[in-house]
Amino acid sequence: STVKLKDDGSNWVAFEEKITNKFLDKGLGRHLQGTARAPSHPVEHKGKFYWSTDAGFLHPLSDDDLEKLENKFEEYEQKEAKMHTIIYESISDSTFNEIKGEATAALIW
């Protein structure tokens, strides 16, 4: 079962160790450290997709490259969601309300 953080933070040391271990066990170390970066979204132009850095729309992405990019983005989002879930399941509603608007799981942590 998931350890719960007490609202007064009195069990923070044990909580932090147990939850950190859970993050690492799930392969979320980079998300925990804040070093995971979401891949850039492709840019659509005239029915084709391009890297966001291709400002002149000179090199459309192949279907395979687009699929790989979308898969990387989905993987990033899934790992962020896993980390959010672990955190949200281990805190009270009042603590949740304080942290829910952060952009990344690392910022919540």
Coordinates of C-alpha atoms in Angstrom, one line a residue:
S1 CA 0.0 0.0 0.0
T2 CA 1.1 3.6 -0.6
V3 CA 2.4 5.5 2.3
K4 CA 0.5 8.7 3.0
L5 CA 2.1 12.0 3.8
K6 CA 0.6 13.5 7.0
D7 CA -0.7 17.1 6.6
D8 CA 1.7 18.3 9.2
G9 CA 4.6 16.7 7.4
S10 CA 5.7 14.8 10.5
N11 CA 6.4 11.6 8.5
W12 CA 8.2 13.4 5.6
V13 CA 11.6 11.5 6.0
A14 CA 10.0 8.1 5.7
F15 CA 7.5 9.3 3.1
E16 CA 10.2 10.8 0.9
E17 CA 12.3 7.7 1.0
K18 CA 9.5 5.3 0.2
I19 CA 7.9 7.4 -2.5
T20 CA 11.3 8.2 -4.1
N21 CA 12.0 4.4 -4.3
K22 CA 8.6 3.9 -5.9
F23 CA 9.4 6.5 -8.6
L24 CA 12.8 4.9 -9.3
D25 CA 11.2 1.4 -9.4
K26 CA 8.8 2.6 -12.1
G27 CA 11.6 4.1 -14.2
L28 CA 10.7 7.7 -13.4
G29 CA 14.1 8.9 -12.2
R30 CA 14.5 11.6 -14.9
H31 CA 11.0 12.9 -14.2
L32 CA 11.7 13.0 -10.5
Q33 CA 14.9 15.0 -11.1
G34 CA 13.2 17.3 -13.6
T35 CA 15.6 16.4 -16.4
A36 CA 13.0 14.7 -18.6
R37 CA 11.9 16.9 -21.4
A38 CA 8.8 16.5 -23.6
P39 CA 9.6 16.1 -27.2
S40 CA 8.6 19.0 -29.4
H41 CA 5.2 18.8 -31.1
P42 CA 5.4 18.5 -34.8
V43 CA 4.1 21.5 -36.8
E44 CA 1.4 21.0 -39.4
H45 CA 1.6 23.0 -42.6
K46 CA -0.5 22.4 -45.7
G47 CA -1.4 18.9 -44.6
K48 CA 2.2 17.8 -43.9
F49 CA 4.1 17.7 -40.6
Y50 CA 7.5 19.2 -39.8
W51 CA 9.9 19.5 -36.9
S52 CA 9.2 22.6 -35.0
T53 CA 12.7 23.9 -35.9
D54 CA 12.0 23.6 -39.6
A55 CA 10.7 27.2 -39.9
G56 CA 10.8 27.2 -43.7
F57 CA 8.8 23.9 -44.0
L58 CA 11.6 22.4 -46.2
H59 CA 11.7 18.8 -44.8
P60 CA 8.4 17.1 -44.1
L61 CA 8.5 14.3 -41.6
S62 CA 8.0 10.8 -43.0
D63 CA 5.2 8.8 -41.6
D64 CA 7.7 6.7 -39.6
D65 CA 9.3 9.8 -38.1
L66 CA 6.0 11.3 -37.2
E67 CA 4.9 8.0 -35.6
K68 CA 8.2 7.9 -33.6
L69 CA 7.8 11.4 -32.4
E70 CA 4.2 10.8 -31.4
N71 CA 5.2 7.7 -29.5
K72 CA 7.9 9.6 -27.7
F73 CA 5.5 12.2 -26.6
E74 CA 3.0 9.6 -25.4
E75 CA 5.7 7.9 -23.4
Y76 CA 6.7 11.2 -21.8
E77 CA 3.0 11.9 -20.9
Q78 CA 2.5 8.4 -19.5
K79 CA 5.5 8.7 -17.2
E80 CA 4.4 12.2 -16.0
A81 CA 0.9 10.7 -15.3
K82 CA 2.4 7.8 -13.4
M83 CA 4.4 10.1 -11.2
H84 CA 1.3 12.4 -10.7
T85 CA -0.7 9.3 -9.7
I86 CA 1.8 8.1 -7.2
I87 CA 1.9 11.6 -5.6
Y88 CA -1.8 12.2 -5.7
E89 CA -2.6 8.8 -4.1
S90 CA -0.2 9.6 -1.2
I91 CA -1.4 13.0 -0.1
S92 CA -4.6 14.5 1.4
D93 CA -7.1 16.5 -0.6
S94 CA -6.0 19.8 1.0
T95 CA -2.3 19.1 -0.1
F96 CA -3.6 18.1 -3.5
N97 CA -5.4 21.4 -3.9
E98 CA -2.1 23.3 -3.1
I99 CA 0.0 21.5 -5.8
K100 CA -2.4 20.5 -8.6
G101 CA -1.6 23.3 -11.0
E102 CA 2.1 22.7 -11.4
A103 CA 3.3 22.0 -15.0
T104 CA 5.4 18.9 -14.3
A105 CA 5.6 16.1 -11.8
A106 CA 9.1 17.3 -10.7
L107 CA 7.7 20.7 -9.8
I108 CA 5.0 19.0 -7.7
W109 CA 7.6 16.9 -6.0

